[in-house]
């Protein structure tokens, strides 16, 4: 994840929740993608470290256990830059220009004709980030699937051109891999339509009240269409027990949007309360967070060195002396 402020519910349902669940089954590596945040925010490089700490606090508060998962910072493992450079020879510029996620970003940020080399190529850096740990699975939201696809292509091309070093990894998606925001568009920091994991019950109440629902349901008695309502989607995720009743009463018109929203705000606040409490506790112990990162960096670096030795040997470049 890029360090660009506090995490929202989309980050949670699409990625973080999956990381927490799967840390018992997999050897997990999770990193702060700080070089990636420079693609759109290179002028604010000095904000990267405070944002890094803020994001790792969210991870820990939500349940990532540093005893089970390696937590590290991308820019602290310089091997990522070397692998990125080597991979960048294996990908054409038109292939990068076809990437739908990058295209969407270019459009959203009005970067047509002036996208930087680093921005266009960041999916290659992401491939290096993934393959550095010889990953088999990548738990991400659906906007990241094109990047995992590129990673698979690079792994195959590398293995075929040189010698087999990399597994061909798969994306691990959740049921909520594209959670809508309060306005119905994809929940996204840049669109200002988020509910944050750290929001207070008052923030949540205010935000949920402002959410767009079914436009055909204006008065309480009007029948609603839950399948197009963001609030209903949130109920299915955060209040599943009441979903059959909410669906029935929304469709029949007996449940109004105000009551439905108030109910959701209460459920969300209850759901987020332990995360908020844990966050407060960790915020008072930032040394511990730095310690977690330092220990994670060491573990990540050990793996990265092993991979890069295999890469250099397989390419026969970057090493002196006897080569196998
Ligand atoms: P980012 O902040 O863009 O680096 O995203 C971090 C992770 O959250 C990535 O795996 C994204 O795919 C995921 N993500 C971001 N927004 C959403 C969303 N609205 N729904 C589901 N997953 C998301």
Coordinates of C-alpha atoms and ligand atoms in Angstrom, one line a residue:
X1 CA 0.0 0.0 0.0
X2 CA 1.1 3.5 -0.8
X3 CA 1.6 5.8 2.3
X4 CA -0.9 8.5 1.5
X5 CA -2.8 9.1 4.7
X6 CA -5.0 7.0 6.9
X7 CA -6.6 3.9 5.5
X8 CA -10.3 3.7 4.5
X9 CA -12.8 0.9 4.4
X10 CA -12.0 0.0 0.8
X11 CA -8.4 -0.6 1.7
X12 CA -9.7 -2.8 4.5
X13 CA -12.2 -4.9 2.6
X14 CA -10.1 -5.2 -0.5
X15 CA -6.7 -5.8 1.1
X16 CA -6.0 -5.4 4.8
X17 CA -8.7 -7.8 6.0
X18 CA -7.4 -10.4 3.7
X19 CA -3.8 -9.9 4.9
X20 CA -5.0 -10.4 8.5
X21 CA -6.9 -13.6 7.7
X22 CA -4.2 -15.1 5.6
X23 CA -1.2 -14.3 7.9
X24 CA -1.9 -17.7 9.6
X25 CA -1.7 -19.7 6.3
X26 CA 1.0 -17.9 4.4
X27 CA 4.5 -16.5 4.9
X28 CA 3.4 -12.9 4.4
X29 CA 5.3 -9.8 3.4
X30 CA 3.6 -6.4 3.5
X31 CA 5.4 -3.3 2.6
X32 CA 4.9 0.4 2.6
X33 CA 5.2 1.4 -1.1
X34 CA 6.8 4.8 -0.5
X35 CA 8.7 5.0 -3.8
X36 CA 5.3 4.4 -5.5
X37 CA 3.8 7.4 -3.7
X38 CA 6.3 9.6 -5.4
X39 CA 4.7 8.8 -8.8
X40 CA 2.0 11.4 -8.1
X41 CA 3.5 13.2 -5.1
X42 CA 7.2 13.6 -5.7
X43 CA 7.2 17.2 -4.3
X44 CA 6.0 16.0 -0.9
X45 CA 8.8 13.5 -0.3
X46 CA 9.2 14.8 3.3
X47 CA 5.7 13.7 4.1
X48 CA 6.4 10.0 3.2
X49 CA 7.9 9.0 6.5
X50 CA 5.2 10.5 8.8
X51 CA 2.6 8.9 6.4
X52 CA 4.5 5.6 6.6
X53 CA 4.2 5.5 10.4
X54 CA 0.6 6.5 10.2
X55 CA -0.2 3.7 7.8
X56 CA 1.7 1.0 9.7
X57 CA -0.2 2.1 12.8
X58 CA -3.5 1.3 10.9
X59 CA -2.1 -2.1 9.9
X60 CA -1.1 -3.0 13.5
X61 CA -4.4 -1.6 14.9
X62 CA -6.5 -3.6 12.5
X63 CA -4.7 -6.9 13.4
X64 CA -1.5 -7.4 11.4
X65 CA 0.8 -9.3 13.8
X66 CA 4.5 -8.6 13.2
X67 CA 5.3 -12.0 14.6
X68 CA 3.4 -13.6 11.7
X69 CA 3.8 -11.0 8.9
X70 CA 6.9 -9.2 7.8
X71 CA 6.3 -5.4 7.7
X72 CA 8.8 -3.4 5.8
X73 CA 9.4 -0.2 3.8
X74 CA 10.2 -0.5 0.1
X75 CA 12.8 2.3 -0.1
X76 CA 14.8 0.7 2.7
X77 CA 15.4 -2.4 0.5
X78 CA 17.5 -1.0 -2.4
X79 CA 17.4 -4.4 -4.2
X80 CA 13.9 -3.4 -5.4
X81 CA 15.5 -0.6 -7.6
X82 CA 17.9 -3.1 -9.2
X83 CA 15.2 -5.6 -10.0
X84 CA 13.0 -2.9 -11.4
X85 CA 15.8 -1.8 -13.7
X86 CA 16.4 -5.3 -15.0
X87 CA 12.7 -6.0 -15.5
X88 CA 12.2 -2.7 -17.3
X89 CA 14.2 -4.2 -20.2
X90 CA 11.5 -6.9 -20.6
X91 CA 8.5 -4.7 -21.1
X92 CA 7.6 -2.4 -24.0
X93 CA 6.3 1.1 -23.7
X94 CA 3.0 0.3 -25.5
X95 CA 2.4 -2.6 -23.1
X96 CA 2.6 -0.1 -20.2
X97 CA 0.4 2.4 -22.0
X98 CA -2.3 -0.2 -22.3
X99 CA -2.6 -0.7 -18.5
X100 CA -6.2 0.2 -17.6
X101 CA -5.3 1.3 -14.0
X102 CA -2.6 3.7 -15.2
X103 CA -4.9 5.0 -17.9
X104 CA -7.6 5.7 -15.4
X105 CA -5.0 7.5 -13.1
X106 CA -3.8 9.6 -16.1
X107 CA -7.3 10.6 -16.9
X108 CA -8.3 11.3 -13.3
X109 CA -5.2 13.5 -12.7
X110 CA -5.3 15.2 -16.1
X111 CA -1.8 13.9 -16.9
X112 CA -2.4 13.3 -20.6
X113 CA 0.8 14.0 -22.6
X114 CA 2.8 14.7 -19.4
X115 CA 2.9 11.5 -17.5
X116 CA 6.4 10.9 -16.0
X117 CA 8.6 7.9 -17.0
X118 CA 8.5 6.8 -13.3
X119 CA 4.7 6.9 -13.2
X120 CA 4.2 5.0 -16.5
X121 CA 6.6 2.4 -15.3
X122 CA 5.5 1.9 -11.7
X123 CA 3.7 -1.4 -12.5
X124 CA 7.2 -2.8 -13.4
X125 CA 8.4 -1.6 -10.0
X126 CA 5.4 -3.3 -8.5
X127 CA 6.4 -6.5 -10.3
X128 CA 9.8 -6.3 -8.8
X129 CA 8.2 -5.7 -5.3
X130 CA 6.2 -8.9 -5.7
X131 CA 8.7 -11.2 -7.4
X132 CA 11.5 -10.1 -5.0
X133 CA 9.8 -12.3 -2.4
X134 CA 9.2 -15.1 -4.9
X135 CA 5.5 -14.6 -4.1
X136 CA 2.8 -17.1 -5.1
X137 CA -0.1 -15.0 -4.1
X138 CA -0.9 -11.3 -4.0
X139 CA -3.8 -10.1 -1.9
X140 CA -5.0 -6.9 -3.5
X141 CA -8.1 -4.9 -4.6
X142 CA -9.3 -5.3 -8.1
X143 CA -7.6 -2.1 -9.4
X144 CA -4.3 -4.0 -8.9
X145 CA -5.2 -7.0 -11.0
X146 CA -3.7 -5.5 -14.2
X147 CA -0.4 -5.1 -12.3
X148 CA -0.5 -8.7 -11.2
X149 CA -1.1 -9.7 -14.8
X150 CA 2.0 -7.8 -15.9
X151 CA 3.9 -9.4 -13.0
X152 CA 2.9 -12.8 -14.3
X153 CA 4.1 -11.9 -17.8
X154 CA 7.4 -10.6 -16.5
X155 CA 8.0 -13.8 -14.4
X156 CA 7.4 -16.0 -17.4
X157 CA 9.5 -13.8 -19.7
X158 CA 12.4 -13.8 -17.2
X159 CA 12.2 -17.5 -16.5
X160 CA 12.1 -18.3 -20.2
X161 CA 14.9 -15.9 -21.2
X162 CA 17.4 -16.7 -18.4
X163 CA 16.8 -19.5 -15.9
X164 CA 13.7 -20.2 -13.7
X165 CA 13.9 -18.0 -10.6
X166 CA 10.3 -16.8 -10.1
X167 CA 6.9 -18.5 -9.4
X168 CA 4.0 -17.0 -11.5
X169 CA 1.9 -15.4 -8.8
X170 CA -1.9 -15.0 -8.6
X171 CA -4.0 -12.2 -7.3
X172 CA -6.1 -13.1 -4.2
X173 CA -9.3 -11.0 -4.4
X174 CA -12.0 -10.6 -1.8
X175 CA -15.8 -10.3 -2.2
X176 CA -15.4 -6.6 -1.7
X177 CA -12.4 -5.9 -3.9
X178 CA -14.0 -2.7 -5.2
X179 CA -15.9 -1.2 -2.4
X180 CA -17.9 1.9 -3.4
X181 CA -17.5 5.2 -1.7
X182 CA -20.1 7.5 -0.2
X183 CA -20.9 8.9 -3.7
X184 CA -21.2 5.4 -5.3
X185 CA -17.9 5.7 -7.2
X186 CA -15.0 3.5 -6.1
X187 CA -13.9 4.5 -2.6
X188 CA -10.7 6.4 -3.0
X189 CA -8.5 8.8 -1.1
X190 CA -8.3 11.1 -4.1
X191 CA -12.1 11.3 -4.5
X192 CA -12.9 12.4 -0.9
X193 CA -15.6 9.7 -0.6
X194 CA -14.1 7.6 2.1
X195 CA -14.9 6.4 5.6
X196 CA -11.6 6.0 7.5
X197 CA -10.7 3.2 9.9
X198 CA -9.8 6.0 12.4
X199 CA -13.1 8.0 12.0
X200 CA -14.9 8.7 15.2
X201 CA -18.6 7.7 15.7
X202 CA -19.5 11.4 15.0
X203 CA -17.5 11.4 11.7
X204 CA -19.1 8.2 10.7
X205 CA -22.6 9.4 11.4
X206 CA -22.0 12.6 9.4
X207 CA -20.5 10.8 6.5
X208 CA -23.1 8.0 6.3
X209 CA -25.9 10.6 6.4
X210 CA -24.3 12.3 3.4
X211 CA -24.1 9.1 1.3
X212 CA -26.0 8.8 -1.9
X213 CA -28.7 6.1 -1.9
X214 CA -31.3 4.9 -4.4
X215 CA -32.3 8.1 -6.3
X216 CA -35.8 6.7 -6.9
X217 CA -36.5 6.5 -3.1
X218 CA -37.3 10.0 -2.1
X219 CA -39.8 9.6 0.7
X220 CA -40.0 6.9 3.3
X221 CA -43.0 5.0 1.7
X222 CA -41.2 4.8 -1.7
X223 CA -40.0 1.3 -2.6
X224 CA -36.2 1.1 -2.8
X225 CA -33.7 -0.9 -4.9
X226 CA -31.1 -2.2 -2.5
X227 CA -29.0 -3.7 -5.3
X228 CA -28.0 -0.2 -6.4
X229 CA -27.6 1.4 -2.9
X230 CA -24.1 1.9 -1.4
X231 CA -25.6 1.8 2.1
X232 CA -27.1 -1.6 1.4
X233 CA -23.7 -2.8 0.2
X234 CA -22.1 -1.7 3.5
X235 CA -24.9 -3.5 5.4
X236 CA -24.1 -6.7 3.5
X237 CA -20.5 -6.4 4.7
X238 CA -20.8 -4.9 8.1
X239 CA -24.3 -5.9 9.3
X240 CA -25.0 -9.2 7.5
X241 CA -27.4 -10.6 10.1
X242 CA -30.0 -7.9 9.4
X243 CA -29.7 -7.9 5.6
X244 CA -32.8 -10.0 4.8
X245 CA -35.0 -7.7 6.9
X246 CA -33.4 -4.5 5.6
X247 CA -33.8 -5.8 2.0
X248 CA -37.5 -6.7 2.6
X249 CA -38.4 -3.5 4.3
X250 CA -36.5 -1.3 1.9
X251 CA -38.2 -2.9 -1.1
X252 CA -41.6 -2.6 0.5
X253 CA -41.0 1.0 1.5
X254 CA -41.5 0.5 5.3
X255 CA -37.8 1.3 6.0
X256 CA -36.7 4.8 5.3
X257 CA -33.2 5.8 4.3
X258 CA -32.6 7.9 7.4
X259 CA -33.3 4.9 9.7
X260 CA -31.3 2.6 7.5
X261 CA -28.3 5.0 7.6
X262 CA -28.5 5.5 11.4
X263 CA -28.5 1.8 11.9
X264 CA -25.5 1.4 9.6
X265 CA -23.6 4.2 11.3
X266 CA -24.0 2.5 14.7
X267 CA -22.9 -0.9 13.3
X268 CA -19.9 0.6 11.6
X269 CA -18.9 2.5 14.7
X270 CA -19.1 -0.7 16.8
X271 CA -17.1 -2.5 14.2
X272 CA -14.3 0.1 14.1
X273 CA -14.2 0.8 17.8
X274 CA -11.5 -1.8 18.7
X275 CA -9.4 -0.6 15.8
X276 CA -9.7 3.0 16.9
X277 CA -8.9 2.1 20.5
X278 CA -5.8 0.0 19.5
X279 CA -4.7 2.9 17.3
X280 CA -4.7 5.3 20.2
X281 CA -2.6 2.9 22.2
X282 CA -0.1 2.5 19.4
X283 CA 0.1 6.2 18.7
X284 CA 1.6 6.7 22.1
X285 CA 4.3 4.1 21.3
X286 CA 5.7 5.2 18.0
X287 CA 9.1 3.7 19.0
X288 CA 7.5 0.3 18.9
X289 CA 6.3 1.0 15.3
X290 CA 9.8 2.0 14.2
X291 CA 11.1 -1.2 15.9
X292 CA 8.6 -3.3 14.0
X293 CA 9.7 -1.7 10.7
X294 CA 13.4 -2.2 11.5
X295 CA 13.0 -5.9 12.3
X296 CA 10.8 -6.3 9.2
X297 CA 13.3 -4.6 7.0
X298 CA 16.0 -7.0 8.2
X299 CA 13.9 -10.0 7.3
X300 CA 12.9 -8.6 3.9
X301 CA 16.5 -7.7 3.1
X302 CA 17.6 -11.3 3.7
X303 CA 15.0 -12.6 1.2
X304 CA 15.8 -9.8 -1.3
X305 CA 19.5 -10.7 -1.2
X306 CA 18.8 -14.3 -1.9
X307 CA 16.6 -13.4 -4.9
X308 CA 19.1 -11.0 -6.3
X309 CA 21.9 -13.5 -6.1
X310 CA 19.7 -15.9 -8.1
X311 CA 18.8 -13.2 -10.6
X312 CA 22.4 -12.1 -11.1
X313 CA 23.5 -15.7 -11.5
X314 CA 20.8 -16.6 -13.9
X315 CA 21.5 -13.5 -16.0
X316 CA 25.2 -13.7 -15.5
X317 CA 25.4 -10.0 -14.8
X318 CA 26.4 -8.1 -11.7
X319 CA 28.7 -10.7 -10.2
X320 CA 32.4 -11.5 -10.4
X321 CA 34.2 -14.8 -10.7
X322 CA 32.8 -18.3 -11.0
X323 CA 29.3 -18.5 -12.3
X324 CA 27.2 -21.6 -12.3
Ligands
LIG1 P1 -3.6 2.1 -2.5 O1 -3.9 3.1 -1.4 O2 -4.1 2.6 -3.8 O3 -2.2 1.8 -2.5 O4 -4.4 0.8 -2.2 C1 -4.0 -0.1 -1.2 C2 -4.8 -1.4 -1.4 O5 -6.2 -1.2 -1.2 C3 -4.7 -2.0 -2.8 O6 -4.7 -3.4 -2.7 C4 -6.0 -1.6 -3.5 O7 -6.4 -2.5 -4.5 C5 -7.0 -1.6 -2.3 N1 -8.1 -0.7 -2.5 C6 -8.0 0.6 -2.7 N2 -9.3 1.1 -2.8 C7 -10.1 0.1 -2.7 C8 -11.6 0.0 -2.8 N3 -12.4 1.0 -3.0 N4 -12.1 -1.3 -2.6 C9 -11.3 -2.4 -2.5 N5 -10.0 -2.3 -2.4 C10 -9.4 -1.1 -2.5

